[in-house]
């Protein structure tokens, strides 16, 4: 790829340098900022310094001639600017204090002092094959070390990330087609999309097509009304506008639509002919081009046509409205398709947004500075403050806190982290301050790995969307050959005037074969089908989900948030002998009021539900990994796990009630005082009420159901037993979840995946059909082909019924589209003329073409009444 470089790339003698008399910065004599004073030229780093000098040159010249005026002045080692001794930007290094003009220079120096104290000699050091850029003038790039010709600053080595983030464009239909520049796919004609996704990303093609569609619609509607009015009410319309002026008016309305709004289709059609990869745009260009060209010739040169085809008004019939309406309908389809395609990168953008832009790095001298993530290296120590996101993967070296890891584990409980525990990029620090050491940065982090997996799994598109192009590969040459055969047959064997009849028959063949119905067949069914699904709480994201959903034979289901509610709640309260249930819950809620643990929130919510007032505790104390303790009315209480009870002096022993709770996937919490254990509370993530029925119906329908969870196997098995599931994969991380999907697919199974968390995103994208819960994360929904709005698994059954109905409708539409062409092309070519004397005129051909489109649209609208 050709790089745009500054003129300083050429090997030449270095220009002389000067000192800016205002700020003291070194300036090359090529600087455009210069001022003449008393016959001498002075050079400046910027217009600001130049203007200051011009206003009071003596002030700066006196300081230059009398350097003792500022005996305490310092030079900023980063930018070379003169700094006053009262500057607040200062940094100590190796026992010496350095002053700086701004915080930016100070931070650069603190990050790498040796770089500025021992600058690289441009002529004999540095990498001559590396690109260097100016930190002040980013447009200046030089091959090898040098100094900036504009501001005089030393050029810095360009970040290597610049090379790996260079945009590569690929075809959404043919991922093997790639280019370093935007353009169209040479195979299918679709616009190439960037392989890499940015957090903020525009879609210029969608904007362009939307603009063209609105323009074409504005002209096509009046054109269609005039043309149809002239056909149905000729006396009325021609009484207002004579036939010939009416044709010129139609020409004026249709030509901008065809030649501007439809111009991209003609370019893609031309490219398809050059590359011999015939596609939909070949048909569009031929159909519209022939209709418009024929109509223009008929309007300008009516004498070329036989009198038999003249209308009552004495003009040759034209079909400007057909060409314009076809362009408008195709543009509508393009806008619909581009809007759907523009959402495919949304999941990746959300994932990219999980990490902060900067991290707070702790230097060797204890100073903390904010640095860009791209500047972090393995081994850097980072400060994580309360509420901040973890910037990279690493390990805790100091401090304790709870970390929300739901994006990794999918579990709602925040995890306690202490020295030696692992941290993952994108997770959120809750309440404590941590010092961590970076172990994996940049593209090596787990979050970056998830981004790559989602991107790769999303790259392919629905085969049903490519069906029209595949058919067009043989349909287009067949139609063209039929038109040519018809033309020469009439020219050789036809009656007089042979040329006119030959031209009419060829035009009729191309018009009746226009791909309008073929282009509408799939998008119309998808549009109506997805609308029907939305009214039933099933959001369809792409055609691939509709094509495959009915044929899936395996459903992989995440546990937390999909089979279950996704948040802990109190399952049961079991008081000991002689104890009151409400009092037990009130005491536990009183202790948990001082805790931030999610299990405590479940106990407090249960107390509020029972309208109980939590007991007011004193002398509260938390025990990490065990529980909490406090005093109420002079009595001491402990709440926690078995270890907490042992610390309080009580043995839980073998307890049948506790074991029964654990078998129901409950976490058991004990409450005791100084004398005895008062009771226990079982907390669980409750199974959704409709889950069991849905799984049973799916199994009866021949679907194999597999449970996948990041939770431990004991909890997973307890849930599986309640739901009648025999296959379970537990203790799995995001990449392992996606691998389970791949393993199932490798055996020839068609797999759907249902989940709700960020951790499910790679598996959702990898599956043939991803099904997300609307109550889950946005990233899960963007990665999935289907979203169940209410998070109710009954939506899976509705989606299968909708898939059956929509696929059936698409096949019917394709039949309507092809049957008219299959029957109409021979009739338009004149096969009935020798026997019945019937010759299909271009007008009737246009009517037949329009009728095929109406049939497709009408049939698609029937989906609105589908029973789901």
Short mmCIF file of N, CA, C and O in Angstrom, two decimals, residues 675-788:
data_model
loop_
_atom_site.label_atom_id
_atom_site.label_comp_id
_atom_site.label_asym_id
_atom_site.label_seq_id
_atom_site.Cartn_x
_atom_site.Cartn_y
_atom_site.Cartn_z
N UNK A 675 -25.02 -19.64 71.59
CA UNK A 675 -25.40 -20.94 72.16
C UNK A 675 -25.62 -22.02 71.11
O UNK A 675 -25.24 -23.17 71.31
N UNK A 676 -26.23 -21.66 69.98
CA UNK A 676 -26.65 -22.71 69.05
C UNK A 676 -26.84 -22.14 67.64
O UNK A 676 -26.90 -20.93 67.45
N UNK A 677 -26.97 -23.09 66.68
CA UNK A 677 -27.36 -22.71 65.33
C UNK A 677 -28.87 -22.52 65.31
O UNK A 677 -29.63 -23.42 65.67
N UNK A 678 -29.31 -21.33 64.88
CA UNK A 678 -30.73 -20.98 64.94
C UNK A 678 -31.51 -21.45 63.71
O UNK A 678 -32.73 -21.57 63.77
N UNK A 679 -30.83 -21.73 62.62
CA UNK A 679 -31.52 -22.16 61.41
C UNK A 679 -30.67 -21.94 60.18
O UNK A 679 -29.49 -21.56 60.28
N UNK A 680 -31.25 -22.19 59.03
CA UNK A 680 -30.51 -22.05 57.78
C UNK A 680 -31.40 -21.45 56.70
O UNK A 680 -32.64 -21.56 56.75
N UNK A 681 -30.74 -20.81 55.72
CA UNK A 681 -31.45 -20.18 54.60
C UNK A 681 -30.87 -20.74 53.31
O UNK A 681 -29.65 -20.75 53.12
N UNK A 682 -31.74 -21.25 52.45
CA UNK A 682 -31.31 -21.74 51.15
C UNK A 682 -31.51 -20.69 50.08
O UNK A 682 -32.62 -20.18 49.90
N UNK A 683 -30.43 -20.33 49.36
CA UNK A 683 -30.48 -19.29 48.32
C UNK A 683 -30.13 -19.95 46.98
O UNK A 683 -29.13 -20.65 46.86
N UNK A 684 -30.97 -19.72 45.99
CA UNK A 684 -30.77 -20.35 44.69
C UNK A 684 -31.18 -19.42 43.57
O UNK A 684 -31.90 -18.44 43.78
N UNK A 685 -30.69 -19.75 42.39
CA UNK A 685 -31.13 -19.08 41.16
C UNK A 685 -32.31 -19.90 40.63
O UNK A 685 -32.12 -20.98 40.07
N UNK A 686 -33.52 -19.38 40.80
CA UNK A 686 -34.73 -20.16 40.54
C UNK A 686 -34.89 -20.48 39.05
O UNK A 686 -34.60 -19.66 38.18
N UNK A 687 -35.37 -21.68 38.76
CA UNK A 687 -35.68 -22.08 37.38
C UNK A 687 -36.94 -21.34 36.92
O UNK A 687 -37.91 -21.21 37.67
N UNK A 688 -36.92 -20.85 35.69
CA UNK A 688 -38.08 -20.14 35.16
C UNK A 688 -39.29 -21.07 35.09
O UNK A 688 -39.13 -22.26 34.76
N UNK A 689 -40.48 -20.56 35.33
CA UNK A 689 -41.67 -21.42 35.40
C UNK A 689 -41.95 -22.20 34.12
O UNK A 689 -42.48 -23.31 34.18
N UNK A 690 -41.63 -21.63 32.96
CA UNK A 690 -41.98 -22.28 31.69
C UNK A 690 -40.87 -23.19 31.15
O UNK A 690 -41.06 -23.86 30.14
N UNK A 691 -39.72 -23.22 31.82
CA UNK A 691 -38.56 -23.93 31.28
C UNK A 691 -38.83 -25.42 31.08
O UNK A 691 -38.54 -26.00 30.03
N UNK A 692 -39.37 -26.08 32.11
CA UNK A 692 -39.56 -27.53 32.05
C UNK A 692 -40.48 -27.93 30.91
O UNK A 692 -40.21 -28.90 30.18
N UNK A 693 -41.60 -27.21 30.74
CA UNK A 693 -42.55 -27.54 29.67
C UNK A 693 -41.92 -27.36 28.29
O UNK A 693 -42.14 -28.18 27.38
N UNK A 694 -41.15 -26.30 28.11
CA UNK A 694 -40.52 -26.05 26.81
C UNK A 694 -39.52 -27.15 26.47
O UNK A 694 -39.50 -27.66 25.34
N UNK A 695 -38.70 -27.53 27.45
CA UNK A 695 -37.71 -28.59 27.20
C UNK A 695 -38.40 -29.90 26.84
O UNK A 695 -37.97 -30.62 25.94
N UNK A 696 -39.49 -30.20 27.53
CA UNK A 696 -40.21 -31.44 27.22
C UNK A 696 -40.77 -31.41 25.80
O UNK A 696 -40.65 -32.39 25.05
N UNK A 697 -41.35 -30.29 25.38
CA UNK A 697 -41.90 -30.20 24.02
C UNK A 697 -40.80 -30.28 22.97
O UNK A 697 -40.99 -30.89 21.91
N UNK A 698 -39.66 -29.66 23.24
CA UNK A 698 -38.55 -29.73 22.29
C UNK A 698 -38.04 -31.16 22.15
O UNK A 698 -37.75 -31.62 21.05
N UNK A 699 -37.93 -31.84 23.27
CA UNK A 699 -37.47 -33.22 23.21
C UNK A 699 -38.47 -34.10 22.47
O UNK A 699 -38.08 -34.99 21.70
N UNK A 700 -39.76 -33.85 22.66
CA UNK A 700 -40.78 -34.61 21.93
C UNK A 700 -40.73 -34.30 20.44
O UNK A 700 -41.13 -35.13 19.62
N UNK A 701 -40.23 -33.11 20.09
CA UNK A 701 -40.11 -32.72 18.68
C UNK A 701 -38.80 -33.22 18.06
O UNK A 701 -38.47 -32.86 16.94
N UNK A 702 -38.05 -34.01 18.82
CA UNK A 702 -36.82 -34.60 18.29
C UNK A 702 -35.58 -33.76 18.48
O UNK A 702 -34.56 -34.02 17.84
N UNK A 703 -35.64 -32.74 19.33
CA UNK A 703 -34.49 -31.86 19.55
C UNK A 703 -33.69 -32.36 20.77
O UNK A 703 -34.27 -32.58 21.84
N UNK A 704 -32.42 -32.53 20.59
CA UNK A 704 -31.52 -32.92 21.68
C UNK A 704 -31.14 -31.66 22.45
O UNK A 704 -30.62 -30.70 21.88
N UNK A 705 -31.39 -31.63 23.78
CA UNK A 705 -31.15 -30.45 24.60
C UNK A 705 -29.92 -30.70 25.49
O UNK A 705 -29.86 -31.68 26.22
N UNK A 706 -28.95 -29.79 25.40
CA UNK A 706 -27.69 -29.89 26.16
C UNK A 706 -27.55 -28.64 27.02
O UNK A 706 -27.71 -27.52 26.53
N UNK A 707 -27.27 -28.83 28.33
CA UNK A 707 -27.08 -27.68 29.21
C UNK A 707 -25.60 -27.33 29.30
O UNK A 707 -24.74 -28.20 29.46
N UNK A 708 -25.30 -26.04 29.20
CA UNK A 708 -23.93 -25.52 29.22
C UNK A 708 -23.86 -24.44 30.28
O UNK A 708 -24.70 -23.53 30.30
N UNK A 709 -22.90 -24.50 31.19
CA UNK A 709 -22.85 -23.51 32.26
C UNK A 709 -21.42 -23.29 32.74
O UNK A 709 -20.58 -24.20 32.68
N UNK A 710 -21.16 -22.09 33.22
CA UNK A 710 -19.89 -21.79 33.86
C UNK A 710 -19.90 -22.10 35.33
O UNK A 710 -18.88 -21.96 36.02
N UNK A 711 -21.04 -22.55 35.86
CA UNK A 711 -21.18 -22.89 37.26
C UNK A 711 -20.54 -24.25 37.53
O UNK A 711 -20.19 -24.99 36.62
N UNK A 712 -20.43 -24.63 38.83
CA UNK A 712 -19.83 -25.91 39.18
C UNK A 712 -20.77 -27.06 38.81
O UNK A 712 -21.98 -26.87 38.65
N UNK A 713 -20.20 -28.25 38.71
CA UNK A 713 -20.97 -29.40 38.22
C UNK A 713 -22.09 -29.78 39.18
O UNK A 713 -23.17 -30.19 38.75
N UNK A 714 -21.86 -29.68 40.50
CA UNK A 714 -22.90 -30.07 41.46
C UNK A 714 -24.15 -29.23 41.29
O UNK A 714 -25.27 -29.75 41.25
N UNK A 715 -23.98 -27.91 41.16
CA UNK A 715 -25.14 -27.03 40.96
C UNK A 715 -25.79 -27.31 39.61
O UNK A 715 -27.01 -27.35 39.50
N UNK A 716 -24.96 -27.51 38.58
CA UNK A 716 -25.51 -27.80 37.27
C UNK A 716 -26.31 -29.09 37.24
O UNK A 716 -27.38 -29.16 36.64
N UNK A 717 -25.81 -30.13 37.87
CA UNK A 717 -26.51 -31.42 37.91
C UNK A 717 -27.84 -31.31 38.65
O UNK A 717 -28.83 -31.94 38.27
N UNK A 718 -27.86 -30.49 39.71
CA UNK A 718 -29.10 -30.32 40.45
C UNK A 718 -30.19 -29.71 39.57
O UNK A 718 -31.35 -30.13 39.59
N UNK A 719 -29.81 -28.70 38.75
CA UNK A 719 -30.77 -28.08 37.83
C UNK A 719 -31.16 -29.06 36.73
O UNK A 719 -32.34 -29.17 36.37
N UNK A 720 -30.19 -29.80 36.21
CA UNK A 720 -30.46 -30.75 35.13
C UNK A 720 -31.44 -31.83 35.57
O UNK A 720 -32.33 -32.22 34.80
N UNK A 721 -31.30 -32.32 36.79
CA UNK A 721 -32.20 -33.36 37.28
C UNK A 721 -33.63 -32.85 37.38
O UNK A 721 -34.60 -33.57 37.09
N UNK A 722 -33.81 -31.61 37.78
CA UNK A 722 -35.15 -31.03 37.88
C UNK A 722 -35.80 -30.87 36.52
O UNK A 722 -37.02 -30.90 36.40
N UNK A 723 -34.98 -30.70 35.47
CA UNK A 723 -35.52 -30.44 34.13
C UNK A 723 -35.51 -31.68 33.24
O UNK A 723 -35.94 -31.61 32.10
N UNK A 724 -35.02 -32.79 33.76
CA UNK A 724 -34.99 -34.01 32.97
C UNK A 724 -33.93 -34.01 31.89
O UNK A 724 -34.11 -34.64 30.84
N UNK A 725 -32.81 -33.31 32.14
CA UNK A 725 -31.72 -33.26 31.17
C UNK A 725 -30.64 -34.26 31.56
O UNK A 725 -30.25 -34.35 32.74
N UNK A 726 -30.12 -34.98 30.58
CA UNK A 726 -29.10 -35.99 30.85
C UNK A 726 -27.72 -35.56 30.41
O UNK A 726 -26.72 -36.18 30.78
N UNK A 727 -27.62 -34.50 29.60
CA UNK A 727 -26.32 -34.07 29.07
C UNK A 727 -26.01 -32.68 29.58
O UNK A 727 -26.78 -31.74 29.38
N UNK A 728 -24.85 -32.54 30.25
CA UNK A 728 -24.49 -31.26 30.85
C UNK A 728 -22.99 -31.04 30.72
O UNK A 728 -22.20 -31.96 30.89
N UNK A 729 -22.61 -29.78 30.42
CA UNK A 729 -21.20 -29.37 30.40
C UNK A 729 -21.07 -28.24 31.41
O UNK A 729 -21.68 -27.18 31.24
N UNK A 730 -20.30 -28.45 32.48
CA UNK A 730 -20.16 -27.46 33.55
C UNK A 730 -18.73 -26.95 33.63
O UNK A 730 -17.81 -27.50 33.01
N UNK A 731 -18.54 -25.87 34.42
CA UNK A 731 -17.21 -25.27 34.64
C UNK A 731 -16.54 -24.87 33.34
O UNK A 731 -15.33 -25.09 33.14
N UNK A 732 -17.29 -24.30 32.41
CA UNK A 732 -16.73 -23.92 31.12
C UNK A 732 -16.60 -22.41 30.99
O UNK A 732 -17.44 -21.66 31.48
N UNK A 733 -15.52 -21.95 30.33
CA UNK A 733 -15.28 -20.54 30.05
C UNK A 733 -15.77 -20.21 28.64
O UNK A 733 -16.13 -21.12 27.88
N UNK A 734 -15.77 -18.93 28.23
CA UNK A 734 -16.33 -18.55 26.92
C UNK A 734 -15.74 -19.31 25.74
O UNK A 734 -16.48 -19.79 24.88
N UNK A 735 -14.39 -19.44 25.68
CA UNK A 735 -13.81 -20.14 24.54
C UNK A 735 -14.16 -21.62 24.57
O UNK A 735 -14.30 -22.27 23.53
N UNK A 736 -14.35 -22.18 25.77
CA UNK A 736 -14.75 -23.58 25.89
C UNK A 736 -16.19 -23.78 25.45
O UNK A 736 -16.54 -24.81 24.87
N UNK A 737 -17.05 -22.80 25.74
CA UNK A 737 -18.44 -22.88 25.29
C UNK A 737 -18.51 -22.92 23.76
O UNK A 737 -19.24 -23.74 23.18
N UNK A 738 -17.76 -22.05 23.13
CA UNK A 738 -17.75 -22.05 21.67
C UNK A 738 -17.19 -23.36 21.13
O UNK A 738 -17.63 -23.86 20.09
N UNK A 739 -16.21 -23.93 21.85
CA UNK A 739 -15.62 -25.18 21.39
C UNK A 739 -16.61 -26.33 21.49
O UNK A 739 -16.62 -27.23 20.63
N UNK A 740 -17.46 -26.32 22.52
CA UNK A 740 -18.51 -27.34 22.63
C UNK A 740 -19.43 -27.28 21.41
O UNK A 740 -19.80 -28.31 20.83
N UNK A 741 -19.78 -26.05 21.00
CA UNK A 741 -20.63 -25.89 19.82
C UNK A 741 -19.92 -26.45 18.58
O UNK A 741 -20.51 -27.16 17.77
N UNK A 742 -18.63 -26.12 18.43
CA UNK A 742 -17.87 -26.59 17.27
C UNK A 742 -17.80 -28.12 17.25
O UNK A 742 -17.91 -28.74 16.18
N UNK A 743 -17.59 -28.73 18.43
CA UNK A 743 -17.51 -30.19 18.50
C UNK A 743 -18.81 -30.84 18.06
O UNK A 743 -18.82 -31.85 17.34
N UNK A 744 -19.94 -30.28 18.48
CA UNK A 744 -21.23 -30.81 18.07
C UNK A 744 -21.44 -30.64 16.57
O UNK A 744 -21.95 -31.54 15.89
N UNK A 745 -21.06 -29.48 16.05
CA UNK A 745 -21.22 -29.23 14.62
C UNK A 745 -20.33 -30.16 13.79
O UNK A 745 -20.70 -30.55 12.68
N UNK A 746 -19.17 -30.51 14.34
CA UNK A 746 -18.25 -31.38 13.61
C UNK A 746 -18.83 -32.77 13.39
O UNK A 746 -18.41 -33.49 12.48
N UNK A 747 -19.80 -33.17 14.22
CA UNK A 747 -20.44 -34.48 14.05
C UNK A 747 -21.61 -34.42 13.08
O UNK A 747 -22.32 -35.42 12.91
N UNK A 748 -21.84 -33.26 12.47
CA UNK A 748 -22.92 -33.13 11.49
C UNK A 748 -24.22 -32.63 12.05
O UNK A 748 -25.22 -32.59 11.33
N UNK A 749 -24.24 -32.22 13.32
CA UNK A 749 -25.47 -31.73 13.93
C UNK A 749 -25.70 -30.26 13.57
O UNK A 749 -24.76 -29.50 13.36
N UNK A 750 -26.98 -29.87 13.51
CA UNK A 750 -27.34 -28.47 13.30
C UNK A 750 -27.70 -27.92 14.67
O UNK A 750 -28.70 -28.32 15.27
N UNK A 751 -26.88 -27.00 15.16
CA UNK A 751 -26.91 -26.61 16.57
C UNK A 751 -27.45 -25.19 16.74
O UNK A 751 -27.03 -24.27 16.05
N UNK A 752 -28.38 -25.04 17.68
CA UNK A 752 -28.83 -23.73 18.14
C UNK A 752 -28.31 -23.53 19.56
O UNK A 752 -28.18 -24.48 20.32
N UNK A 753 -27.97 -22.29 19.89
CA UNK A 753 -27.45 -21.96 21.22
C UNK A 753 -28.31 -20.88 21.83
O UNK A 753 -28.60 -19.86 21.19
N UNK A 754 -28.78 -21.10 23.07
CA UNK A 754 -29.58 -20.10 23.78
C UNK A 754 -28.81 -19.62 25.00
O UNK A 754 -28.33 -20.44 25.79
N UNK A 755 -28.64 -18.31 25.14
CA UNK A 755 -27.90 -17.74 26.26
C UNK A 755 -28.27 -16.30 26.47
O UNK A 755 -29.04 -15.71 25.70
N UNK A 756 -27.71 -15.69 27.53
CA UNK A 756 -28.08 -14.32 27.85
C UNK A 756 -26.91 -13.43 28.25
O UNK A 756 -27.08 -12.23 28.40
N UNK A 757 -25.71 -13.98 28.45
CA UNK A 757 -24.61 -13.18 28.96
C UNK A 757 -23.56 -12.87 27.94
O UNK A 757 -23.52 -13.45 26.84
N UNK A 758 -22.67 -11.94 28.30
CA UNK A 758 -21.54 -11.62 27.43
C UNK A 758 -20.69 -12.86 27.20
O UNK A 758 -20.14 -13.07 26.12
N UNK A 759 -20.61 -13.70 28.25
CA UNK A 759 -19.81 -14.91 28.13
C UNK A 759 -20.38 -15.88 27.10
O UNK A 759 -19.68 -16.78 26.63
N UNK A 760 -21.65 -15.72 26.74
CA UNK A 760 -22.27 -16.60 25.76
C UNK A 760 -22.10 -16.09 24.33
O UNK A 760 -22.43 -16.81 23.38
N UNK A 761 -21.59 -14.86 24.16
CA UNK A 761 -21.54 -14.25 22.83
C UNK A 761 -20.77 -15.07 21.80
O UNK A 761 -21.26 -15.28 20.68
N UNK A 762 -19.56 -15.59 22.11
CA UNK A 762 -18.87 -16.40 21.09
C UNK A 762 -19.64 -17.65 20.71
O UNK A 762 -19.69 -18.01 19.53
N UNK A 763 -20.24 -18.32 21.69
CA UNK A 763 -21.00 -19.54 21.39
C UNK A 763 -22.25 -19.21 20.58
O UNK A 763 -22.63 -19.95 19.66
N UNK A 764 -22.91 -18.09 20.90
CA UNK A 764 -24.10 -17.69 20.15
C UNK A 764 -23.75 -17.41 18.70
O UNK A 764 -24.50 -17.75 17.78
N UNK A 765 -22.60 -16.76 18.49
CA UNK A 765 -22.19 -16.45 17.12
C UNK A 765 -21.72 -17.70 16.38
O UNK A 765 -21.89 -17.81 15.17
N UNK A 766 -21.12 -18.66 17.09
CA UNK A 766 -20.62 -19.86 16.46
C UNK A 766 -21.74 -20.80 16.04
O UNK A 766 -21.64 -21.50 15.03
N UNK A 767 -22.83 -20.84 16.81
CA UNK A 767 -23.92 -21.77 16.53
C UNK A 767 -24.57 -21.46 15.19
O UNK A 767 -24.48 -20.34 14.68
N UNK A 768 -25.24 -22.47 14.62
CA UNK A 768 -26.00 -22.23 13.39
C UNK A 768 -27.06 -21.16 13.63
O UNK A 768 -27.31 -20.32 12.76
N UNK A 769 -27.68 -21.19 14.80
CA UNK A 769 -28.65 -20.16 15.20
C UNK A 769 -28.37 -19.79 16.65
O UNK A 769 -28.35 -20.66 17.52
N UNK A 770 -28.12 -18.52 16.91
CA UNK A 770 -27.96 -18.03 18.27
C UNK A 770 -29.27 -17.46 18.77
O UNK A 770 -29.94 -16.70 18.08
N UNK A 771 -29.67 -17.84 20.00
CA UNK A 771 -30.93 -17.38 20.58
C UNK A 771 -30.61 -16.68 21.89
O UNK A 771 -30.10 -17.30 22.83
N UNK A 772 -30.88 -15.39 21.97
CA UNK A 772 -30.56 -14.60 23.16
C UNK A 772 -31.83 -14.25 23.93
O UNK A 772 -32.90 -14.07 23.35
N UNK A 773 -31.66 -14.14 25.25
CA UNK A 773 -32.76 -13.71 26.10
C UNK A 773 -32.82 -12.18 26.11
O UNK A 773 -31.79 -11.52 26.32
N UNK A 774 -33.99 -11.61 25.89
CA UNK A 774 -34.13 -10.16 25.90
C UNK A 774 -33.86 -9.56 27.26
O UNK A 774 -33.62 -8.36 27.38
N UNK A 775 -33.89 -10.38 28.31
CA UNK A 775 -33.59 -9.92 29.66
C UNK A 775 -32.10 -9.96 29.95
O UNK A 775 -31.68 -9.61 31.05
N UNK A 776 -31.28 -10.41 28.97
CA UNK A 776 -29.84 -10.53 29.18
C UNK A 776 -29.09 -9.31 28.70
O UNK A 776 -29.63 -8.20 28.63
N UNK A 777 -27.83 -9.51 28.31
CA UNK A 777 -26.97 -8.40 27.91
C UNK A 777 -27.19 -8.02 26.45
O UNK A 777 -27.62 -8.84 25.64
N UNK A 778 -26.86 -6.77 26.13
CA UNK A 778 -26.98 -6.29 24.75
C UNK A 778 -26.06 -7.06 23.82
O UNK A 778 -26.41 -7.32 22.66
N UNK A 779 -24.87 -7.41 24.31
CA UNK A 779 -23.90 -8.09 23.45
C UNK A 779 -24.42 -9.47 23.06
O UNK A 779 -24.25 -9.90 21.92
N UNK A 780 -25.05 -10.17 24.00
CA UNK A 780 -25.63 -11.48 23.67
C UNK A 780 -26.69 -11.33 22.60
O UNK A 780 -26.75 -12.11 21.64
N UNK A 781 -27.53 -10.30 22.72
CA UNK A 781 -28.59 -10.10 21.74
C UNK A 781 -28.04 -9.73 20.37
O UNK A 781 -28.56 -10.15 19.35
N UNK A 782 -26.95 -8.94 20.34
CA UNK A 782 -26.37 -8.55 19.06
C UNK A 782 -25.64 -9.72 18.41
O UNK A 782 -25.46 -9.75 17.20
N UNK A 783 -25.18 -10.69 19.21
CA UNK A 783 -24.46 -11.83 18.66
C UNK A 783 -25.40 -12.91 18.15
O UNK A 783 -24.96 -13.82 17.45
N UNK A 784 -26.67 -12.84 18.53
CA UNK A 784 -27.61 -13.91 18.22
C UNK A 784 -28.45 -13.56 17.00
O UNK A 784 -28.66 -12.40 16.67
N UNK A 785 -28.93 -14.61 16.34
CA UNK A 785 -29.83 -14.42 15.21
C UNK A 785 -31.26 -14.22 15.65
O UNK A 785 -32.07 -13.65 14.92
N UNK A 786 -31.59 -14.69 16.85
CA UNK A 786 -32.95 -14.58 17.39
C UNK A 786 -32.86 -14.08 18.82
O UNK A 786 -32.01 -14.52 19.60
N UNK A 787 -33.73 -13.15 19.18
CA UNK A 787 -33.82 -12.67 20.55
C UNK A 787 -35.24 -12.88 21.06
O UNK A 787 -36.20 -12.49 20.39
N UNK A 788 -35.37 -13.50 22.22
CA UNK A 788 -36.67 -13.69 22.86
C UNK A 788 -36.89 -12.52 23.81
O UNK A 788 -36.22 -12.41 24.84
#
